[in-house]
Structures are given as structure tokens and as C-alpha cells.
mmCIF file of C-alpha atoms in Angstrom:
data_model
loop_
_atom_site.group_PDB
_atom_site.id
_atom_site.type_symbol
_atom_site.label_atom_id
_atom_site.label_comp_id
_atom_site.label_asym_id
_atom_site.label_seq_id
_atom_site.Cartn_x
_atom_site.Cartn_y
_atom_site.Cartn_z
ATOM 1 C CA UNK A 29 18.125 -14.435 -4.014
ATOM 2 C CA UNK A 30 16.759 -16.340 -6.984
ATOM 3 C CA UNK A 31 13.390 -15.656 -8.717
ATOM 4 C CA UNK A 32 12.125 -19.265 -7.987
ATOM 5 C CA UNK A 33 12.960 -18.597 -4.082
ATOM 6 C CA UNK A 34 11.241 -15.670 -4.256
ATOM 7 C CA UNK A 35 8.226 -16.807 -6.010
ATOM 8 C CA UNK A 36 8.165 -19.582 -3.477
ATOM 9 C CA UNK A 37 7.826 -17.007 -0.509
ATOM 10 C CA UNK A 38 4.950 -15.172 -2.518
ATOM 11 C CA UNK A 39 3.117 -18.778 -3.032
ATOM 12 C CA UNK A 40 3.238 -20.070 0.815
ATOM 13 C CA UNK A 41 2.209 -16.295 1.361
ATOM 14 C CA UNK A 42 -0.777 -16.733 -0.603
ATOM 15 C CA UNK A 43 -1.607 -20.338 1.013
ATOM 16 C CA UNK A 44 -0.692 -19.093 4.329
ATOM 17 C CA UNK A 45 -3.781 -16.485 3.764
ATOM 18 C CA UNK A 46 -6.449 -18.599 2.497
ATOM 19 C CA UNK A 47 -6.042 -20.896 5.201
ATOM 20 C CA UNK A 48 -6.428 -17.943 7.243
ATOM 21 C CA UNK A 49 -9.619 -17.381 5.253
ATOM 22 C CA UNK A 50 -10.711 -20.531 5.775
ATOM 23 C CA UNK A 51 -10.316 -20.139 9.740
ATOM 24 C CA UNK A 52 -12.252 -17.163 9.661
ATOM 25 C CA UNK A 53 -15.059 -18.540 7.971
ATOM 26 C CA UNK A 54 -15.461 -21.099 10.866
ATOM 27 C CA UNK A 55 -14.570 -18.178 13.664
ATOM 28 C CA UNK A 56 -16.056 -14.861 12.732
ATOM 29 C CA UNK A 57 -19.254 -14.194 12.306
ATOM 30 C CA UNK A 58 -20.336 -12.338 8.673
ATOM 31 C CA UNK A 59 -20.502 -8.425 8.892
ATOM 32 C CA UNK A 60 -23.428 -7.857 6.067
ATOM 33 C CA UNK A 61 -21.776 -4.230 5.189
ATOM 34 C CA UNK A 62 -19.723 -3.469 3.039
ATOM 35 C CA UNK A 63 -18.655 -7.645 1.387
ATOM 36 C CA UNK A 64 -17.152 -8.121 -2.092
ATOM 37 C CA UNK A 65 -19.584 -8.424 -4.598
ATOM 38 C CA UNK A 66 -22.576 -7.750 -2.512
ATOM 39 C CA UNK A 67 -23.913 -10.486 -0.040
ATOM 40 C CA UNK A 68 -25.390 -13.183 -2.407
ATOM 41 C CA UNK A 69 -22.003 -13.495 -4.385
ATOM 42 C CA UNK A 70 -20.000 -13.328 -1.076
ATOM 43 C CA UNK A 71 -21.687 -16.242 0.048
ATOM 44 C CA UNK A 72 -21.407 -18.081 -3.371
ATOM 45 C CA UNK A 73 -17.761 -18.031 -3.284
ATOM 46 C CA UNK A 74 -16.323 -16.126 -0.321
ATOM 47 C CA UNK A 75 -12.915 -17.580 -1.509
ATOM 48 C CA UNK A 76 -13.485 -15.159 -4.725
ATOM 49 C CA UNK A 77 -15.381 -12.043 -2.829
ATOM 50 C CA UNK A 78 -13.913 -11.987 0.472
ATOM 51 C CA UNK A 79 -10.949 -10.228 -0.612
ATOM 52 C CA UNK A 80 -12.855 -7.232 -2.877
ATOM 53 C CA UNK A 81 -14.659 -6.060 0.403
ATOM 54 C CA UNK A 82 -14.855 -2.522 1.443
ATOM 55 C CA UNK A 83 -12.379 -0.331 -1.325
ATOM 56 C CA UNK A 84 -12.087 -3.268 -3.444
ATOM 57 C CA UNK A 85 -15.634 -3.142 -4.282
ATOM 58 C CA UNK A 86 -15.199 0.765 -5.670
ATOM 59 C CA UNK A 87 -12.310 -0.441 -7.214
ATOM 60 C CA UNK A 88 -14.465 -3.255 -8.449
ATOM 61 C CA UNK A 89 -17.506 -0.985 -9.845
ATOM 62 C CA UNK A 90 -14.987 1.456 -11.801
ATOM 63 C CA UNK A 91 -13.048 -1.344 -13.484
ATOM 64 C CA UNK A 92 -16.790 -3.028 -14.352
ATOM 65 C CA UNK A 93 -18.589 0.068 -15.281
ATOM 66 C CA UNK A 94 -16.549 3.028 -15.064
ATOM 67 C CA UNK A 95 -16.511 6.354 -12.613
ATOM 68 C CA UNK A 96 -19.779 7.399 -10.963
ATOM 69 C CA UNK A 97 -20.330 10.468 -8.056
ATOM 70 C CA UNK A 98 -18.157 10.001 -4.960
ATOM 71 C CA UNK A 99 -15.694 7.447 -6.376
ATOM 72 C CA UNK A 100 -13.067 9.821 -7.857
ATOM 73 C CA UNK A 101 -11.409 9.451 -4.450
ATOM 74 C CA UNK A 102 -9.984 5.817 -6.469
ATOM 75 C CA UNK A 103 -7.168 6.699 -8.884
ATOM 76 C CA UNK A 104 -7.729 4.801 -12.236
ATOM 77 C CA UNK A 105 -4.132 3.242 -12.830
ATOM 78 C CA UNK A 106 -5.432 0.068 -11.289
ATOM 79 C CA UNK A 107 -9.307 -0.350 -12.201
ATOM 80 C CA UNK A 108 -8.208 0.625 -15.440
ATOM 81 C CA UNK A 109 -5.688 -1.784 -16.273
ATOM 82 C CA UNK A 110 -7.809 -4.546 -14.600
ATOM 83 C CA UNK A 111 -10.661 -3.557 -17.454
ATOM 84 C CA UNK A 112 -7.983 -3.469 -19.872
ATOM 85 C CA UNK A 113 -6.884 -7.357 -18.647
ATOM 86 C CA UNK A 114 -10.442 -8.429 -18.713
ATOM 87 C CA UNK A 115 -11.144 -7.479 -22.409
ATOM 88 C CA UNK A 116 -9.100 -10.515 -23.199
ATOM 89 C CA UNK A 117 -9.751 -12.713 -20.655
ATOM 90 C CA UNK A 118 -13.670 -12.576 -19.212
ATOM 91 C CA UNK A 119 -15.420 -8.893 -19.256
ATOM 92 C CA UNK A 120 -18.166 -10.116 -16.934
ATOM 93 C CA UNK A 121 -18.517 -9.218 -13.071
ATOM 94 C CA UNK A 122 -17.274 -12.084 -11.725
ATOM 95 C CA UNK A 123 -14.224 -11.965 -14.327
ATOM 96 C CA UNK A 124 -13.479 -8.734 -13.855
ATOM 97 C CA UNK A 125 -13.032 -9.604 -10.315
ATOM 98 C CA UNK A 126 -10.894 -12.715 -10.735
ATOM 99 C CA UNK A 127 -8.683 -10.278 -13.280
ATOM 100 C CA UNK A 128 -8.394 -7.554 -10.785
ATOM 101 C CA UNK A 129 -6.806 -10.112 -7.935
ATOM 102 C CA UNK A 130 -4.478 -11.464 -10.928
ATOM 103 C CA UNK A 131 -3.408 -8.343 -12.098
ATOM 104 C CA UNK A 132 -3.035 -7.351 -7.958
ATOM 105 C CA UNK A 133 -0.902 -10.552 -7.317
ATOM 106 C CA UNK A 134 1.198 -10.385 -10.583
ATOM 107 C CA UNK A 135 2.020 -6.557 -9.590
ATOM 108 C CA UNK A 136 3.190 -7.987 -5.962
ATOM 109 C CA UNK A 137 5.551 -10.455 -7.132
ATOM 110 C CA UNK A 138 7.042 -8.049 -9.591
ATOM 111 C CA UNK A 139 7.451 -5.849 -6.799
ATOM 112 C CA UNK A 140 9.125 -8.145 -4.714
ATOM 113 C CA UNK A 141 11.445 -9.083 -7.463
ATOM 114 C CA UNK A 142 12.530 -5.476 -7.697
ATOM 115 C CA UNK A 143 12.938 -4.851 -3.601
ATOM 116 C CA UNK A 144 15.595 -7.613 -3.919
ATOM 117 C CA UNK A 145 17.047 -5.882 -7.032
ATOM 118 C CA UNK A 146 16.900 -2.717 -4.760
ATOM 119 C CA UNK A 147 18.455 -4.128 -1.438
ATOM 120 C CA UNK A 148 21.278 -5.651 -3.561
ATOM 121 C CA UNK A 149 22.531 -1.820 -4.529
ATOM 122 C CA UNK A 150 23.480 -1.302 -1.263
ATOM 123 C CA UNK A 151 23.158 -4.217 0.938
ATOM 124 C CA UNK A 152 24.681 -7.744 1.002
ATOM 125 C CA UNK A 153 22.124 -10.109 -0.257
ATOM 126 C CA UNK A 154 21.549 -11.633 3.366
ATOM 127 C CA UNK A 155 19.230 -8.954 3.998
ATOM 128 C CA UNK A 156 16.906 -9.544 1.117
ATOM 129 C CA UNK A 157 15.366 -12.516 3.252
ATOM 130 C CA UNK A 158 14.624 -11.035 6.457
ATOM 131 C CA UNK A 159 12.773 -7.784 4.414
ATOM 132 C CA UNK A 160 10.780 -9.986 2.159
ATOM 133 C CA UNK A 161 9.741 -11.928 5.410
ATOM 134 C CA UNK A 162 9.475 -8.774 7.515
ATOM 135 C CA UNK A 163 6.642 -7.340 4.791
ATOM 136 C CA UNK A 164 4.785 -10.607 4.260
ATOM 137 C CA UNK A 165 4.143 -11.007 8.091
ATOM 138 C CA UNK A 166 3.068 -7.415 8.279
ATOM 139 C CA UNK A 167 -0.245 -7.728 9.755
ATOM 140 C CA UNK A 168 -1.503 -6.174 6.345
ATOM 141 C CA UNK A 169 0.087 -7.503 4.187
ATOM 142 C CA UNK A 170 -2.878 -9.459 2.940
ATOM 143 C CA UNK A 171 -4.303 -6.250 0.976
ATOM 144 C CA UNK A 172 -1.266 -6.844 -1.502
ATOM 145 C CA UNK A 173 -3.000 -9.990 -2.670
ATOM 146 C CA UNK A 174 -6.336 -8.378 -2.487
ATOM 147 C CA UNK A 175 -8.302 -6.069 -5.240
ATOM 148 C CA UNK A 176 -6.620 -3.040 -4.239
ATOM 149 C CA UNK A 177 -4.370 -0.768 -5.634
ATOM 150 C CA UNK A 178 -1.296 -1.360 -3.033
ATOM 151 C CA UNK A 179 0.649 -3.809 -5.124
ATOM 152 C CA UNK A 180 0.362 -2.000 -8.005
ATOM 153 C CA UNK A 181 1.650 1.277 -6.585
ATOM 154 C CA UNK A 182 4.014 -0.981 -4.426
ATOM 155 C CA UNK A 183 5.839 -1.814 -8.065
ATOM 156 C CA UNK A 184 5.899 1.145 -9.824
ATOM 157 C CA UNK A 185 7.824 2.982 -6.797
ATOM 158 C CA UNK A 186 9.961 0.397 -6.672
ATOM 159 C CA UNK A 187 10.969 0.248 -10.017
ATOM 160 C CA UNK A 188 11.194 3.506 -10.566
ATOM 161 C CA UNK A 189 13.546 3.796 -7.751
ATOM 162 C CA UNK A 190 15.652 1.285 -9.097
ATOM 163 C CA UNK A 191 15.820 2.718 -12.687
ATOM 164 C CA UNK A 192 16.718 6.115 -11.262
ATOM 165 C CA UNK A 193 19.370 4.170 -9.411
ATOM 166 C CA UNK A 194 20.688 2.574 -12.416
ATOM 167 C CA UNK A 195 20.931 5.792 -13.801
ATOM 168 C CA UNK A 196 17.981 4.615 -16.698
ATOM 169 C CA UNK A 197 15.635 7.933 -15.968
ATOM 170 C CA UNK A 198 13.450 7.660 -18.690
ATOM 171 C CA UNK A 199 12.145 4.578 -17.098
ATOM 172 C CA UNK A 200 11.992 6.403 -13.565
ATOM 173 C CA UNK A 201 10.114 8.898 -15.007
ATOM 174 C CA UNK A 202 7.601 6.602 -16.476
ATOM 175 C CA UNK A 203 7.100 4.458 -13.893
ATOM 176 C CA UNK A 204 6.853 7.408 -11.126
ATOM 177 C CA UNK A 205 3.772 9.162 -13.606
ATOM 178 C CA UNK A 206 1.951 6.082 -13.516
ATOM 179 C CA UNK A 207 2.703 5.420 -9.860
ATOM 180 C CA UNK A 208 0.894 9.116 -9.528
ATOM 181 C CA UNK A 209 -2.023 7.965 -10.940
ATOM 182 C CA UNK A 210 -2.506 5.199 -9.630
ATOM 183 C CA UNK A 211 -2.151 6.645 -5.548
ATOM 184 C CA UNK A 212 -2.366 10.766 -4.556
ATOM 185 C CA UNK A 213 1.353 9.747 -2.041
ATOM 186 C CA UNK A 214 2.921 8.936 -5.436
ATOM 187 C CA UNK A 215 3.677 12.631 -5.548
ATOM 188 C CA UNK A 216 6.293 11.626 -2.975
ATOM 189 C CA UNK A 217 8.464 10.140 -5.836
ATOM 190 C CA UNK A 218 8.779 13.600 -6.974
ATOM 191 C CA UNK A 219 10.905 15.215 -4.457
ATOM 192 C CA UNK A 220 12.787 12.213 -3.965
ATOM 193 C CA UNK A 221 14.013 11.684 -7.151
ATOM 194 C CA UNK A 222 14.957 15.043 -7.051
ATOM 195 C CA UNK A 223 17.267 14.401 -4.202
ATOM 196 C CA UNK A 224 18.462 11.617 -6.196
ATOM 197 C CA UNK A 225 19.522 12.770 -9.441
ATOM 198 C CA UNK A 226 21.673 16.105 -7.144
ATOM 199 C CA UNK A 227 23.349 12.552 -4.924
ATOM 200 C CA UNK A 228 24.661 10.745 -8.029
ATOM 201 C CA UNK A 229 25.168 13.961 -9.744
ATOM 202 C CA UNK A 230 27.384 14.932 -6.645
ATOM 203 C CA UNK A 231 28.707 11.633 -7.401
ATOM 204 C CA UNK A 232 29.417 12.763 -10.659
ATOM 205 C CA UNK A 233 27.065 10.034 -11.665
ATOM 206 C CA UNK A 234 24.652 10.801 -15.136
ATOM 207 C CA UNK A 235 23.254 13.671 -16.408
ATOM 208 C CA UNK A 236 21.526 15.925 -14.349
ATOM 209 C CA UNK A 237 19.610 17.727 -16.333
ATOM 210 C CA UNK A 238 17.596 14.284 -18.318
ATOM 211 C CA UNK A 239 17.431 13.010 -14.700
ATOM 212 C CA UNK A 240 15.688 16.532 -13.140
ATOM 213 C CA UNK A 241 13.152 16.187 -16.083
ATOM 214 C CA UNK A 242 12.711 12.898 -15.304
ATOM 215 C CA UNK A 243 11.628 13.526 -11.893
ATOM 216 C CA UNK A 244 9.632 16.685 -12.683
ATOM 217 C CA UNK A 245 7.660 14.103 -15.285
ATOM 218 C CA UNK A 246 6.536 11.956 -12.298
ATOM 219 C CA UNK A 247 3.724 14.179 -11.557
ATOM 220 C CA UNK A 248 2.136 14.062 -15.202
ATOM 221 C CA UNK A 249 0.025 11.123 -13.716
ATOM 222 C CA UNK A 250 -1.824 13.128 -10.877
ATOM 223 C CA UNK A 251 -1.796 16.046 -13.379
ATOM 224 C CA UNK A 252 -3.480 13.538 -16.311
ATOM 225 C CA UNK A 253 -6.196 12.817 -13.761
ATOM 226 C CA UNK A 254 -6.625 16.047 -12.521
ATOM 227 C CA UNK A 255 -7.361 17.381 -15.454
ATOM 228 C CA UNK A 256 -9.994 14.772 -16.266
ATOM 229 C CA UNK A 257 -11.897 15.603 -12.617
ATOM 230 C CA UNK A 258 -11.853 18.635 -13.963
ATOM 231 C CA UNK A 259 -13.045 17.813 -17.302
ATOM 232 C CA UNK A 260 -15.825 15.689 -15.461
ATOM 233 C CA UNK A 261 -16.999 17.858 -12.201
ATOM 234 C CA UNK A 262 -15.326 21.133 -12.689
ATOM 235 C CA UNK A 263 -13.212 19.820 -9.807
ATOM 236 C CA UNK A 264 -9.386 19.156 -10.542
ATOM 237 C CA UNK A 265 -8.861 18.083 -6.900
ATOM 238 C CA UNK A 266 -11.943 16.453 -6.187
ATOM 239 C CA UNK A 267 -10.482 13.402 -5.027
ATOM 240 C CA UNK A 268 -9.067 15.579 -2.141
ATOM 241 C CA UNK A 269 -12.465 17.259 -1.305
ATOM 242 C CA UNK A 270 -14.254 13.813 -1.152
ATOM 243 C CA UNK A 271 -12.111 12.821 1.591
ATOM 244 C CA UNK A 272 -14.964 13.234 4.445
ATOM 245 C CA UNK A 273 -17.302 10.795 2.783
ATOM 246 C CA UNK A 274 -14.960 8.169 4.351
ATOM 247 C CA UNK A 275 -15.377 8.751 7.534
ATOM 248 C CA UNK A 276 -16.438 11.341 10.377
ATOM 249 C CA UNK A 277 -12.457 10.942 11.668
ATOM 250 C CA UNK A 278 -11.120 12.397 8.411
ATOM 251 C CA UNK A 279 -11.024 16.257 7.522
ATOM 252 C CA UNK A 280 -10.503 17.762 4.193
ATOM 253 C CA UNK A 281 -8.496 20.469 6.127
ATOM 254 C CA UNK A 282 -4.875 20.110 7.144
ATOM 255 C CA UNK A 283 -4.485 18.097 10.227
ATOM 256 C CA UNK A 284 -0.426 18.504 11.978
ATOM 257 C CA UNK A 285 0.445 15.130 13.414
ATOM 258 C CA UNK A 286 0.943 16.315 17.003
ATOM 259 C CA UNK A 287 -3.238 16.768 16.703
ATOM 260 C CA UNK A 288 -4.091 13.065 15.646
ATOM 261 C CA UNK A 289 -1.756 11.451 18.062
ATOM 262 C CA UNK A 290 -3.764 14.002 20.793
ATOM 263 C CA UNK A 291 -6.716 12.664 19.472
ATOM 264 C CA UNK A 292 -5.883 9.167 19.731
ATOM 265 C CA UNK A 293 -4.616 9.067 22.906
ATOM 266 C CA UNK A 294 -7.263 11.402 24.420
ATOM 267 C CA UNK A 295 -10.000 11.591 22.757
ATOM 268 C CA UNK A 296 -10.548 8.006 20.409
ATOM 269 C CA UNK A 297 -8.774 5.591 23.194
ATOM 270 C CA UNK A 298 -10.918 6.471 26.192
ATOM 271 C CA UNK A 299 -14.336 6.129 24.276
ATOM 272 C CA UNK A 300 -13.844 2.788 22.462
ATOM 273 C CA UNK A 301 -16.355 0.406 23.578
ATOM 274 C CA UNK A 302 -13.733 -2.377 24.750
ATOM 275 C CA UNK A 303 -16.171 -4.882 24.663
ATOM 276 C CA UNK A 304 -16.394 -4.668 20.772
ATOM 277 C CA UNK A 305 -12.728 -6.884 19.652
ATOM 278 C CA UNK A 306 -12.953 -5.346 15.879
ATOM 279 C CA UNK A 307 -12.824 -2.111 17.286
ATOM 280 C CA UNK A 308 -10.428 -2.492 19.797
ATOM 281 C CA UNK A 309 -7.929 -4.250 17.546
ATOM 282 C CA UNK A 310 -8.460 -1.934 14.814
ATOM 283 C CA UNK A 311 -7.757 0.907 16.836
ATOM 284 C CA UNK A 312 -4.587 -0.483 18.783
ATOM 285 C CA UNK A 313 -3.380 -1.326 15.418
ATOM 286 C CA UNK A 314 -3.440 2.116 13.757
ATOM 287 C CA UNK A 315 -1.676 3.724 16.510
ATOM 288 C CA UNK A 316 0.735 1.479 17.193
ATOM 289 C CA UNK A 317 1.589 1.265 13.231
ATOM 290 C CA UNK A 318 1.677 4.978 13.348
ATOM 291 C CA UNK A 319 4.047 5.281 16.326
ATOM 292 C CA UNK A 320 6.179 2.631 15.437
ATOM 293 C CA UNK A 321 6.746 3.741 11.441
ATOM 294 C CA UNK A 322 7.060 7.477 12.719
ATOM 295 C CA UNK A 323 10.297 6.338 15.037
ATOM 296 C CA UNK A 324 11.892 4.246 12.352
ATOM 297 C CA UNK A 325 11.189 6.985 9.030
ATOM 298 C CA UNK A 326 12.977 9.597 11.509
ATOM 299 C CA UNK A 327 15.917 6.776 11.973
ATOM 300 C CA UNK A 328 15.885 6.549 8.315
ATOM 301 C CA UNK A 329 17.438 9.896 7.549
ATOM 302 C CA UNK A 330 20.679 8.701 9.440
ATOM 303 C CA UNK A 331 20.648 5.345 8.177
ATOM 304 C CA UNK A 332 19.387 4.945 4.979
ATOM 305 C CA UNK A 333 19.562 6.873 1.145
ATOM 306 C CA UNK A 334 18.096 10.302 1.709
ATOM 307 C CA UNK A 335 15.787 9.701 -1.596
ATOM 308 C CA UNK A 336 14.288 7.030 0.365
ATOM 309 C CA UNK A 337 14.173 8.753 3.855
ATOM 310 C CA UNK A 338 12.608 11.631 1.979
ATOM 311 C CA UNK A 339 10.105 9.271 0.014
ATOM 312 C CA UNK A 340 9.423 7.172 3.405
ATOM 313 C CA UNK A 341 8.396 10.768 5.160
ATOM 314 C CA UNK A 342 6.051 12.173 2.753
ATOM 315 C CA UNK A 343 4.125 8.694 2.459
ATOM 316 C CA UNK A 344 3.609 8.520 5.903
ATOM 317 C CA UNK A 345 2.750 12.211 6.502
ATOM 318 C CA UNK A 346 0.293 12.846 3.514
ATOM 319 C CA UNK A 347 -2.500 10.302 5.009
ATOM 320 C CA UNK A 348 -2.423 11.973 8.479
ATOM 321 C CA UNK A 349 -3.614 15.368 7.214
ATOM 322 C CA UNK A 350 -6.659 14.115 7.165
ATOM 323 C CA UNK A 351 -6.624 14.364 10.617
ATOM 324 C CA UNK A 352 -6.616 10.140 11.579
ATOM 325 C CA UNK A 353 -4.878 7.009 11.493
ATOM 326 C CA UNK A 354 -7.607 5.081 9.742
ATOM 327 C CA UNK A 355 -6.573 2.857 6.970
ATOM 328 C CA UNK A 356 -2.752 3.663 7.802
ATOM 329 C CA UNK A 357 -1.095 0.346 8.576
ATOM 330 C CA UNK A 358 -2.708 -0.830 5.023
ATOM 331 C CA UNK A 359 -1.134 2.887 4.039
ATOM 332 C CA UNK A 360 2.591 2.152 5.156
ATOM 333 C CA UNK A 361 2.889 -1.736 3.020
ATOM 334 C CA UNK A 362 4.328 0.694 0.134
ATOM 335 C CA UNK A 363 7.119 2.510 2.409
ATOM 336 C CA UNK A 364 9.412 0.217 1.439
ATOM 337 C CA UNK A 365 12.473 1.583 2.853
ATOM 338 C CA UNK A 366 11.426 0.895 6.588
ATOM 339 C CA UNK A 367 11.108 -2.066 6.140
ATOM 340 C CA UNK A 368 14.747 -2.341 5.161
ATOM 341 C CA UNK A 369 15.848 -0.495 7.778
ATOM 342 C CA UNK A 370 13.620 -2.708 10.024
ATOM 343 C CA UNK A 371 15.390 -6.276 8.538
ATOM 344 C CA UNK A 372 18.608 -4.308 9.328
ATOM 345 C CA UNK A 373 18.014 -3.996 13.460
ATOM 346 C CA UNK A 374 16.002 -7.343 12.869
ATOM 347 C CA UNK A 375 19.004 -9.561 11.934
ATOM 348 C CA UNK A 376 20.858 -7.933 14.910
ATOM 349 C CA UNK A 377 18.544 -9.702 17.273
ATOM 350 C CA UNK A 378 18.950 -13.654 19.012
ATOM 351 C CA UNK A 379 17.106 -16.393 17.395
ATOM 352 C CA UNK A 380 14.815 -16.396 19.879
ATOM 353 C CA UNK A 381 13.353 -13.086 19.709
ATOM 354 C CA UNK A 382 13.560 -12.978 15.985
ATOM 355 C CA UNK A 383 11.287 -16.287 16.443
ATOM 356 C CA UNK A 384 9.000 -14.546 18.257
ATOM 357 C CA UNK A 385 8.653 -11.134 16.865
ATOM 358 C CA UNK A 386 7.812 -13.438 13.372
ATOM 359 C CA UNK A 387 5.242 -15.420 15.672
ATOM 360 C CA UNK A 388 3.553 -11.729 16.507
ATOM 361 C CA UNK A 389 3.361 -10.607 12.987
ATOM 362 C CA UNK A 390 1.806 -13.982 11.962
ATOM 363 C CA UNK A 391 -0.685 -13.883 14.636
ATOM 364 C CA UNK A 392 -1.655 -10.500 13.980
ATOM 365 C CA UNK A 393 -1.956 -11.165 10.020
ATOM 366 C CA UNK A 394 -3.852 -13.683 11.113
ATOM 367 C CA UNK A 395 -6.592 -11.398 13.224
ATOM 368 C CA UNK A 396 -6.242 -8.935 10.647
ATOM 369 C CA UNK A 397 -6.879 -10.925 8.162
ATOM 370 C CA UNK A 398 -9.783 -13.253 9.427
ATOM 371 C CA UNK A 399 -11.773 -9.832 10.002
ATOM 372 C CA UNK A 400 -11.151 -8.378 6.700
ATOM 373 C CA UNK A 401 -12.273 -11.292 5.249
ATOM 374 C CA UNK A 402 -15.497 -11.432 7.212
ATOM 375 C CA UNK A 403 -16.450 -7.843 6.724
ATOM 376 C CA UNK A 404 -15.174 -5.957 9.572
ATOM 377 C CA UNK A 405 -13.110 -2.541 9.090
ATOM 378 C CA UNK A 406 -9.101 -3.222 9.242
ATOM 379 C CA UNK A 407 -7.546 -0.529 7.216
#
């Protein structure tokens, strides 16, 4: 597939969610918590704010004025590189913001570029389409053009999966120790270039040993920042130990996965107040994200690279430790190898229920996105 196509996908994308924003300004009404930029600016220029609420406004604050108590949880790859941008564009609040969605939406597209690259390894190029498709109708997918760290993270995996691939482990390295600082479930590049480098050196593919210390170099990015929590709060895993202030759901214990599905199902389903649609929606989402990503990473092992069935299952396991679903369909955007494997069964299917699986998705971007946008909790 060529660049321009794919940049064309990635611009109707884009288009496709601000009239979505637009809807939502005439539908929803404005949740006063937790908006982009704090009310007054929201309202301003909700086309600016409205997608820096909730995370994006910590991720906001650090690139603007650095690290303060209870916002180590936020790796600094991203904020960072946003302040770097702004220094030679516009350093102020509102540029700072603008930077932070341009370096976001630059980081997508280069991560899209190098998912095709991927696919084409082992794939025929047919199947490029339906994956690129398949992730920007995700019901989430909106976050990637949003000021969070997902596209960002969503690149550097990628890339450094395709550099290990090509055998070019220096670059995997690299990419992987930045991808570790910029999320904590980069650290799941680490076994699975592992399993890599012993497949193409069972393939008598490379050199084993630069590709081993390649891999073992991925986690110099969670180690950097570690050290610097501890530097800062005596804490080298505080962004672990901060992982209640989220939310009453979460635990900074180990939670197995058997125990949130219970909880779901038993416990979080039967006292929703169904008259409340955010809440409702929200909820349905997360589990049925969860459920549906748990069946197809298991599939995975049998039908895809075991690097990436290995990568996919740590991803997805290392958010539900903390005992819930929250935030986890915005978690799974960056498993990128389901959503290969789910283009695979996808192209199997008739025209007509391809047409209206792709009519779901859009819908539910749709919901999901006309909330986010207007305050409410999505992921």
C-alpha cells in the first residue's frame, strides 16, 4: 500500500472524528470535570481542548511545567518530547497543547506506515487494508489522535519490531528503551524480542548474541526513569504505587484475571445504575473489549509469530493486575498483532457482514467518541 493511500486513510480518520466532535457538541451535554485545559479554555475552543481531557491534561501540565506529586504515574517519553517540539514552535499553554496533538498525530501515521511495513513480512499486501481499517474503527481509536501517549508508544513497538525483524537490532533496541519510557507494558518488548532473536537464530538468521543485548537494552527506558523516581521521592517504582489514586476499582496488589472478570460479572454489572448511558456504555465496553481481545491473544499463539503472541499477552495482562478493566479498550489500540489476526478472520467473512461489523465499529467510535469529547469517562 502506498504512503499517499495511507496518509489518505489517516486524514478522513481525522475528519471523520471532528465531525464526530462536532455532533457531540450539539448532543451531549458538558461534564465540568475533568475538560482539557480547564473549563474557560474548553469552551474557547473545544475543537483545541476537547481532546486533552482527563490524562491528556497530566500529560498536558508535565510537558508545560514539568512533574509535580501524584503525576509520576505519566511516563515522560511523550510530555517530554512535546516540550522539546514546543521550544521551537510556541512554548505557551495553548502551544504546548497544539504541539502535543501534532507530535501525537505525526507518531500515528508513522506508526501506521510501519504496521504495513510489518504485515508485508509475512502477509500478502491485501491484508494491510482491512487492519488499518479494522484499528481506525476501533471504538478508541480516537485517543491516537488525542494528547496521549498511545501513538507514540504505538510507533516505537512497531518499529522496533520491524527492525528486529530485519535483523537491524541496534535500532530494536533503541526504539524498545524509549518505548519503555514512554508506557510501564513496554517491558513486554523485552521478552519478546527475546523469543525473536532464538526464532531467526533457529533460522540461522543474525547474530544472536548483538540481538540478546539488544533486547536486554529495551528495559534501560523504565530503568532511566526509575532511577529518577528514585532520585526524586525515594521511590523507584512509584508510578506502580500511585496506581489507587485512579480509581477505587484499581489495586496496587496483584489482581489474577479470573478475579476481575468475577467482579465484573458479579459484582460491577448488577449495581450499575442503568439509567446513567455513560456508565452503562462504558462498562459494556470494557468487558466486552476484555473478553473479546482475551479469545483472540490466546488464538494468536497458533496463528501468529510467537514474539508477537508473547508481546500481545503481556500487554493485555499487565493492566488487569490492577484488579479492573478501566481504561482497557484505550489499553489494547497498541496490541497490534490482534488486530492482524482480526483482518485475517475479517476478510474471510461475506460483504455483508463485513459491511456491518464496519457499521458497529463506526457507531461505537462514534458514542465513544462524542462522550470523550464532552467530558465523560471512556477509557
Amino acid at each position: 500500500m502506498q504512503t499517499r493511500k495511507i496518509i489518505t486513510y489517516f486524514l478522513a480518520w481525522r475528519v471523520l472524528l471532528f465531525i464526530f466532535l462536532l455532533l457531540a457538541i450539539e448532543t451531549f451535554p458538558l461534564q465540568l470535570n475533568f475538560l482539557g485545559g480547564g473549563l474557560e479554555n474548553y469552551l474557547k475552543n473545544p475543537l483545541l481542548w476537547a481532546w486533552i481531557n482527563f490524562d491528556g491534561e497530566h500529560y498536558l501540565d508535565i510537558a508545560y511545567s514539568g512533574y509535580k506529586s501524584l503525576t509520576y504515574f505519566y511516563f515522560p517519553v511523550f510530555p517530554y518530547l512535546t516540550k522539546l517540539v514546543s521550544n521551537f514552535t510556541n512554548n505557551d499553554f495553548a502551544g504546548t497543547a497544539w504541539t502535543g496533538l501534532l507530535v501525537s498525530n505525526i507518531a500515528f501515521v508513522t506508526g501506521l506506515l510501519g504496521l504495513t511495513s510489518l504485515i508485508k513480512l509475512d502477509f500478502k499486501e491485501k491484508l494491510v487494508r482491512p487492519t488499518l481499517l479494522l484499528l481506525l474503527f476501533f471504538p478508541t481509536s480516537f485517543y491516537f489522535g488525542s494528547f496521549y501517549s498511545e501513538s507514540l508508544f504505538f510507533a516505537l513497538v512497531i518499529w522496533s519490531f520491524y527492525f528486529a525483524r530485519k535483523k537491524k537490532w541496534l535500532l530494536a533496541g533503541l526504539f524498545g528503551a524509549f518505548s519503555t519510557a514512554t508506557r510501564v507494558v513496554g517491558i513486554a518488548l523485552f521478552p519478546a524480542l527475546i523469543v525473536e532473536a532464538i526464532l531467526q537464530w533457529k533460522e540461522k538468521k543474525g547474530n544472536l548474541k548483538l540481538a540478546m543485548i539488544s533486547a536486554f537494552s529495551v528495559m534501560l527506558g523504565i530503568i532511566y526513569y526509575s532511577s529518577i523516581l528514585d532520585a526524586k521521592t525515594g521511590d523507584p517504582l512509584e508510578f506502580f504505587h500511585s496506581v489507587e489514586i485512579f480509581g477505587s476499582q484499581r489495586a496496587a496488589g496483584f489482581i489474577l484475571l479470573p478475579q476481575v472478570f468475577y467482579r465484573y460479572l458479579f459484582k460491577i454489572l448488577p449495581n450499575i445504575n442503568y439509567e446513567y448511558f455513560p456508565a452503562v456504555f462504558t462498562t459494556f465496553l470494557e468487558l466486552l473489549t476484555a473478553s473479546t481481545f482475551l479469545l483472540l491473544v490466546i488464538v494468536s499463539f497458533f496463528k501468529l509469530r510467537l514474539s508477537y503472541a508473547l508481546y500481545s499477552a503481556i500487554v493485555y495482562l499487565i493492566p488487569t493486575f490492577s484488579g479492573s478493566f478501566s481504561s482497557f479498550p484505550r489499553y489494547v489500540l497498541v496490541i497490534f498483532p490482534v488486530f492482524i489476526l482480526s483482518a485475517i478472520y475479517f476478510t474471510k467473512l461475506s460483504r455483508g457482514i463485513q459491511v456491518l461489523i464496519s457499521l458497529l465499529l463506526l457507531t461505537t467510535l462514534g458514542i465513544a467518541t462524542a462522550l470523550f469529547v464532552r467530558g465523560y469517562w471512556v477509557s
